[in-house]
Amino acid sequence: LVSVIVPCHNAARWLDECLASVRAQTHRPLELSLWDDSSSDGSASMVEAARSLFQEAGVSLAFGGGSSSLGPLGCGAAKNRAVRQSSGEYLCFLDADDTMRCDRVAAPPPPLL
């Protein structure tokens, strides 16, 4: 299993394209692990609205975060939390305002000896 790690804070403007590029990956099994770092622009609802699209594409979704009394904790904290909630043997990092080619996660690297 490869987990695509996406930290997210107020990325609604780019999020649809980012999520579509994850669903378009040719490699399976695949998981999207996205942590919302206190977004106030509807990013979290966009992820929830796309949940069924991920299910149809055969991509599991681990989604956490949301508003926090502390406010946004930053990209590093969001990445760390997304990694913690992921279940992949391999990790692939993607920012919420980026996209990736459909073959970026074509095959995981061979194990290190």
mmCIF file with all atom_site columns, C-alpha atoms in Angstrom:
data_model
loop_
_atom_site.group_PDB
_atom_site.id
_atom_site.type_symbol
_atom_site.label_atom_id
_atom_site.label_alt_id
_atom_site.label_comp_id
_atom_site.label_asym_id
_atom_site.label_entity_id
_atom_site.label_seq_id
_atom_site.pdbx_PDB_ins_code
_atom_site.Cartn_x
_atom_site.Cartn_y
_atom_site.Cartn_z
_atom_site.occupancy
_atom_site.B_iso_or_equiv
_atom_site.pdbx_formal_charge
_atom_site.auth_seq_id
_atom_site.auth_comp_id
_atom_site.auth_asym_id
_atom_site.auth_atom_id
_atom_site.pdbx_PDB_model_num
ATOM 1   C CA . LEU A 1 1   ? 0.000   0.000  0.000   1.00 0.00 ? 1   LEU A CA 1
ATOM 2   C CA . VAL A 1 2   ? 1.241   3.466  -0.937  1.00 0.00 ? 2   VAL A CA 1
ATOM 3   C CA . SER A 1 3   ? -0.098  6.397  1.084   1.00 0.00 ? 3   SER A CA 1
ATOM 4   C CA . VAL A 1 4   ? -0.212  9.813  -0.556  1.00 0.00 ? 4   VAL A CA 1
ATOM 5   C CA . ILE A 1 5   ? 0.332   12.344 2.246   1.00 0.00 ? 5   ILE A CA 1
ATOM 6   C CA . VAL A 1 6   ? -1.390  15.703 1.745   1.00 0.00 ? 6   VAL A CA 1
ATOM 7   C CA . PRO A 1 7   ? -1.287  18.509 4.323   1.00 0.00 ? 7   PRO A CA 1
ATOM 8   C CA . CYS A 1 8   ? -4.056  21.024 3.692   1.00 0.00 ? 8   CYS A CA 1
ATOM 9   C CA . HIS A 1 9   ? -4.752  24.573 4.871   1.00 0.00 ? 9   HIS A CA 1
ATOM 10  C CA . ASN A 1 10  ? -7.161  26.800 2.952   1.00 0.00 ? 10  ASN A CA 1
ATOM 11  C CA . ALA A 1 11  ? -6.480  25.051 -0.361  1.00 0.00 ? 11  ALA A CA 1
ATOM 12  C CA . ALA A 1 12  ? -10.037 25.028 -1.765  1.00 0.00 ? 12  ALA A CA 1
ATOM 13  C CA . ARG A 1 13  ? -8.903  26.890 -4.873  1.00 0.00 ? 13  ARG A CA 1
ATOM 14  C CA . TRP A 1 14  ? -6.630  23.993 -5.910  1.00 0.00 ? 14  TRP A CA 1
ATOM 15  C CA . LEU A 1 15  ? -8.030  21.001 -4.038  1.00 0.00 ? 15  LEU A CA 1
ATOM 16  C CA . ASP A 1 16  ? -10.310 19.554 -6.747  1.00 0.00 ? 16  ASP A CA 1
ATOM 17  C CA . GLU A 1 17  ? -7.385  19.222 -9.160  1.00 0.00 ? 17  GLU A CA 1
ATOM 18  C CA . CYS A 1 18  ? -5.121  17.806 -6.459  1.00 0.00 ? 18  CYS A CA 1
ATOM 19  C CA . LEU A 1 19  ? -7.672  15.173 -5.419  1.00 0.00 ? 19  LEU A CA 1
ATOM 20  C CA . ALA A 1 20  ? -8.400  14.257 -9.041  1.00 0.00 ? 20  ALA A CA 1
ATOM 21  C CA . SER A 1 21  ? -4.701  13.654 -9.661  1.00 0.00 ? 21  SER A CA 1
ATOM 22  C CA . VAL A 1 22  ? -4.572  11.253 -6.702  1.00 0.00 ? 22  VAL A CA 1
ATOM 23  C CA . ARG A 1 23  ? -7.624  9.331  -7.955  1.00 0.00 ? 23  ARG A CA 1
ATOM 24  C CA . ALA A 1 24  ? -6.044  9.160  -11.433 1.00 0.00 ? 24  ALA A CA 1
ATOM 25  C CA . GLN A 1 25  ? -2.985  7.264  -10.199 1.00 0.00 ? 25  GLN A CA 1
ATOM 26  C CA . THR A 1 26  ? -2.606  3.943  -11.981 1.00 0.00 ? 26  THR A CA 1
ATOM 27  C CA . HIS A 1 27  ? -1.101  2.152  -8.975  1.00 0.00 ? 27  HIS A CA 1
ATOM 28  C CA . ARG A 1 28  ? -3.308  0.229  -6.566  1.00 0.00 ? 28  ARG A CA 1
ATOM 29  C CA . PRO A 1 29  ? -3.543  -0.316 -3.653  1.00 0.00 ? 29  PRO A CA 1
ATOM 30  C CA . LEU A 1 30  ? -3.468  3.392  -2.872  1.00 0.00 ? 30  LEU A CA 1
ATOM 31  C CA . GLU A 1 31  ? -4.517  5.532  0.068   1.00 0.00 ? 31  GLU A CA 1
ATOM 32  C CA . LEU A 1 32  ? -4.947  9.285  0.382   1.00 0.00 ? 32  LEU A CA 1
ATOM 33  C CA . SER A 1 33  ? -4.080  10.513 3.867   1.00 0.00 ? 33  SER A CA 1
ATOM 34  C CA . LEU A 1 34  ? -5.105  14.158 4.130   1.00 0.00 ? 34  LEU A CA 1
ATOM 35  C CA . TRP A 1 35  ? -4.885  16.298 7.266   1.00 0.00 ? 35  TRP A CA 1
ATOM 36  C CA . ASP A 1 36  ? -6.851  19.542 7.297   1.00 0.00 ? 36  ASP A CA 1
ATOM 37  C CA . ASP A 1 37  ? -4.954  22.157 9.337   1.00 0.00 ? 37  ASP A CA 1
ATOM 38  C CA . SER A 1 38  ? -7.845  24.374 10.487  1.00 0.00 ? 38  SER A CA 1
ATOM 39  C CA . SER A 1 39  ? -8.995  25.481 7.027   1.00 0.00 ? 39  SER A CA 1
ATOM 40  C CA . SER A 1 40  ? -11.684 28.151 6.913   1.00 0.00 ? 40  SER A CA 1
ATOM 41  C CA . ASP A 1 41  ? -12.393 28.071 3.153   1.00 0.00 ? 41  ASP A CA 1
ATOM 42  C CA . GLY A 1 42  ? -14.435 24.876 2.792   1.00 0.00 ? 42  GLY A CA 1
ATOM 43  C CA . SER A 1 43  ? -11.474 22.572 2.089   1.00 0.00 ? 43  SER A CA 1
ATOM 44  C CA . ALA A 1 44  ? -12.719 19.986 4.602   1.00 0.00 ? 44  ALA A CA 1
ATOM 45  C CA . SER A 1 45  ? -16.189 19.811 3.030   1.00 0.00 ? 45  SER A CA 1
ATOM 46  C CA . MET A 1 46  ? -14.610 19.399 -0.407  1.00 0.00 ? 46  MET A CA 1
ATOM 47  C CA . VAL A 1 47  ? -12.710 16.330 0.824   1.00 0.00 ? 47  VAL A CA 1
ATOM 48  C CA . GLU A 1 48  ? -15.859 14.882 2.398   1.00 0.00 ? 48  GLU A CA 1
ATOM 49  C CA . ALA A 1 49  ? -17.804 15.534 -0.815  1.00 0.00 ? 49  ALA A CA 1
ATOM 50  C CA . ALA A 1 50  ? -15.159 13.622 -2.793  1.00 0.00 ? 50  ALA A CA 1
ATOM 51  C CA . ARG A 1 51  ? -15.202 10.587 -0.458  1.00 0.00 ? 51  ARG A CA 1
ATOM 52  C CA . SER A 1 52  ? -17.490 8.551  -2.757  1.00 0.00 ? 52  SER A CA 1
ATOM 53  C CA . LEU A 1 53  ? -15.296 9.375  -5.781  1.00 0.00 ? 53  LEU A CA 1
ATOM 54  C CA . PHE A 1 54  ? -12.304 7.879  -3.972  1.00 0.00 ? 54  PHE A CA 1
ATOM 55  C CA . GLN A 1 55  ? -14.316 4.796  -3.076  1.00 0.00 ? 55  GLN A CA 1
ATOM 56  C CA . GLU A 1 56  ? -15.390 4.365  -6.723  1.00 0.00 ? 56  GLU A CA 1
ATOM 57  C CA . ALA A 1 57  ? -11.747 4.749  -7.832  1.00 0.00 ? 57  ALA A CA 1
ATOM 58  C CA . GLY A 1 58  ? -10.572 2.080  -5.380  1.00 0.00 ? 58  GLY A CA 1
ATOM 59  C CA . VAL A 1 59  ? -8.543  4.568  -3.317  1.00 0.00 ? 59  VAL A CA 1
ATOM 60  C CA . SER A 1 60  ? -8.959  4.503  0.453   1.00 0.00 ? 60  SER A CA 1
ATOM 61  C CA . LEU A 1 61  ? -9.255  7.823  2.257   1.00 0.00 ? 61  LEU A CA 1
ATOM 62  C CA . ALA A 1 62  ? -7.885  8.699  5.688   1.00 0.00 ? 62  ALA A CA 1
ATOM 63  C CA . PHE A 1 63  ? -9.077  12.196 6.544   1.00 0.00 ? 63  PHE A CA 1
ATOM 64  C CA . GLY A 1 64  ? -8.496  14.049 9.782   1.00 0.00 ? 64  GLY A CA 1
ATOM 65  C CA . GLY A 1 65  ? -8.091  17.459 11.272  1.00 0.00 ? 65  GLY A CA 1
ATOM 66  C CA . GLY A 1 66  ? -10.486 20.346 11.004  1.00 0.00 ? 66  GLY A CA 1
ATOM 67  C CA . SER A 1 67  ? -10.785 23.375 13.222  1.00 0.00 ? 67  SER A CA 1
ATOM 68  C CA . SER A 1 68  ? -8.602  23.498 16.293  1.00 0.00 ? 68  SER A CA 1
ATOM 69  C CA . SER A 1 69  ? -8.690  25.791 19.299  1.00 0.00 ? 69  SER A CA 1
ATOM 70  C CA . LEU A 1 70  ? -4.987  26.374 18.655  1.00 0.00 ? 70  LEU A CA 1
ATOM 71  C CA . GLY A 1 71  ? -5.571  27.432 15.041  1.00 0.00 ? 71  GLY A CA 1
ATOM 72  C CA . PRO A 1 72  ? -3.347  26.202 12.209  1.00 0.00 ? 72  PRO A CA 1
ATOM 73  C CA . LEU A 1 73  ? -0.256  24.351 13.401  1.00 0.00 ? 73  LEU A CA 1
ATOM 74  C CA . GLY A 1 74  ? 1.662   24.569 10.114  1.00 0.00 ? 74  GLY A CA 1
ATOM 75  C CA . CYS A 1 75  ? 2.595   22.359 7.199   1.00 0.00 ? 75  CYS A CA 1
ATOM 76  C CA . GLY A 1 76  ? 5.083   20.231 9.153   1.00 0.00 ? 76  GLY A CA 1
ATOM 77  C CA . ALA A 1 77  ? 2.546   19.361 11.848  1.00 0.00 ? 77  ALA A CA 1
ATOM 78  C CA . ALA A 1 78  ? -0.136  18.612 9.236   1.00 0.00 ? 78  ALA A CA 1
ATOM 79  C CA . LYS A 1 79  ? 2.255   16.292 7.347   1.00 0.00 ? 79  LYS A CA 1
ATOM 80  C CA . ASN A 1 80  ? 3.218   14.511 10.568  1.00 0.00 ? 80  ASN A CA 1
ATOM 81  C CA . ARG A 1 81  ? -0.421  13.967 11.494  1.00 0.00 ? 81  ARG A CA 1
ATOM 82  C CA . ALA A 1 82  ? -1.262  12.728 8.006   1.00 0.00 ? 82  ALA A CA 1
ATOM 83  C CA . VAL A 1 83  ? 1.647   10.263 8.240   1.00 0.00 ? 83  VAL A CA 1
ATOM 84  C CA . ARG A 1 84  ? 0.436   9.059  11.655  1.00 0.00 ? 84  ARG A CA 1
ATOM 85  C CA . GLN A 1 85  ? -3.074  8.354  10.382  1.00 0.00 ? 85  GLN A CA 1
ATOM 86  C CA . SER A 1 86  ? -1.833  6.637  7.203   1.00 0.00 ? 86  SER A CA 1
ATOM 87  C CA . SER A 1 87  ? -1.420  2.886  6.868   1.00 0.00 ? 87  SER A CA 1
ATOM 88  C CA . GLY A 1 88  ? 0.851   2.593  3.834   1.00 0.00 ? 88  GLY A CA 1
ATOM 89  C CA . GLU A 1 89  ? 4.160   0.793  3.679   1.00 0.00 ? 89  GLU A CA 1
ATOM 90  C CA . TYR A 1 90  ? 5.406   3.545  1.339   1.00 0.00 ? 90  TYR A CA 1
ATOM 91  C CA . LEU A 1 91  ? 4.740   7.280  1.493   1.00 0.00 ? 91  LEU A CA 1
ATOM 92  C CA . CYS A 1 92  ? 4.398   9.799  -1.331  1.00 0.00 ? 92  CYS A CA 1
ATOM 93  C CA . PHE A 1 93  ? 4.150   13.494 -0.405  1.00 0.00 ? 93  PHE A CA 1
ATOM 94  C CA . LEU A 1 94  ? 1.944   15.942 -2.291  1.00 0.00 ? 94  LEU A CA 1
ATOM 95  C CA . ASP A 1 95  ? 0.992   19.514 -1.416  1.00 0.00 ? 95  ASP A CA 1
ATOM 96  C CA . ALA A 1 96  ? -2.681  20.445 -1.649  1.00 0.00 ? 96  ALA A CA 1
ATOM 97  C CA . ASP A 1 97  ? -1.940  23.074 -4.299  1.00 0.00 ? 97  ASP A CA 1
ATOM 98  C CA . ASP A 1 98  ? -0.106  20.619 -6.560  1.00 0.00 ? 98  ASP A CA 1
ATOM 99  C CA . THR A 1 99  ? -1.026  17.784 -8.896  1.00 0.00 ? 99  THR A CA 1
ATOM 100 C CA . MET A 1 100 ? 0.880   14.694 -9.975  1.00 0.00 ? 100 MET A CA 1
ATOM 101 C CA . ARG A 1 101 ? 1.134   12.723 -13.198 1.00 0.00 ? 101 ARG A CA 1
ATOM 102 C CA . CYS A 1 102 ? -0.951  9.548  -13.247 1.00 0.00 ? 102 CYS A CA 1
ATOM 103 C CA . ASP A 1 103 ? 2.172   7.355  -13.187 1.00 0.00 ? 103 ASP A CA 1
ATOM 104 C CA . ARG A 1 104 ? 3.967   9.065  -10.282 1.00 0.00 ? 104 ARG A CA 1
ATOM 105 C CA . VAL A 1 105 ? 3.097   6.146  -8.004  1.00 0.00 ? 105 VAL A CA 1
ATOM 106 C CA . ALA A 1 106 ? 3.462   3.540  -10.755 1.00 0.00 ? 106 ALA A CA 1
ATOM 107 C CA . ALA A 1 107 ? 5.324   1.068  -8.566  1.00 0.00 ? 107 ALA A CA 1
ATOM 108 C CA . PRO A 1 108 ? 6.932   1.296  -5.165  1.00 0.00 ? 108 PRO A CA 1
ATOM 109 C CA . PRO A 1 109 ? 10.716  0.995  -5.029  1.00 0.00 ? 109 PRO A CA 1
ATOM 110 C CA . PRO A 1 110 ? 12.253  -2.381 -4.206  1.00 0.00 ? 110 PRO A CA 1
ATOM 111 C CA . PRO A 1 111 ? 12.950  -2.949 -0.495  1.00 0.00 ? 111 PRO A CA 1
ATOM 112 C CA . LEU A 1 112 ? 16.332  -1.901 0.838   1.00 0.00 ? 112 LEU A CA 1
ATOM 113 C CA . LEU A 1 113 ? 18.551  -4.745 1.933   1.00 0.00 ? 113 LEU A CA 1
#
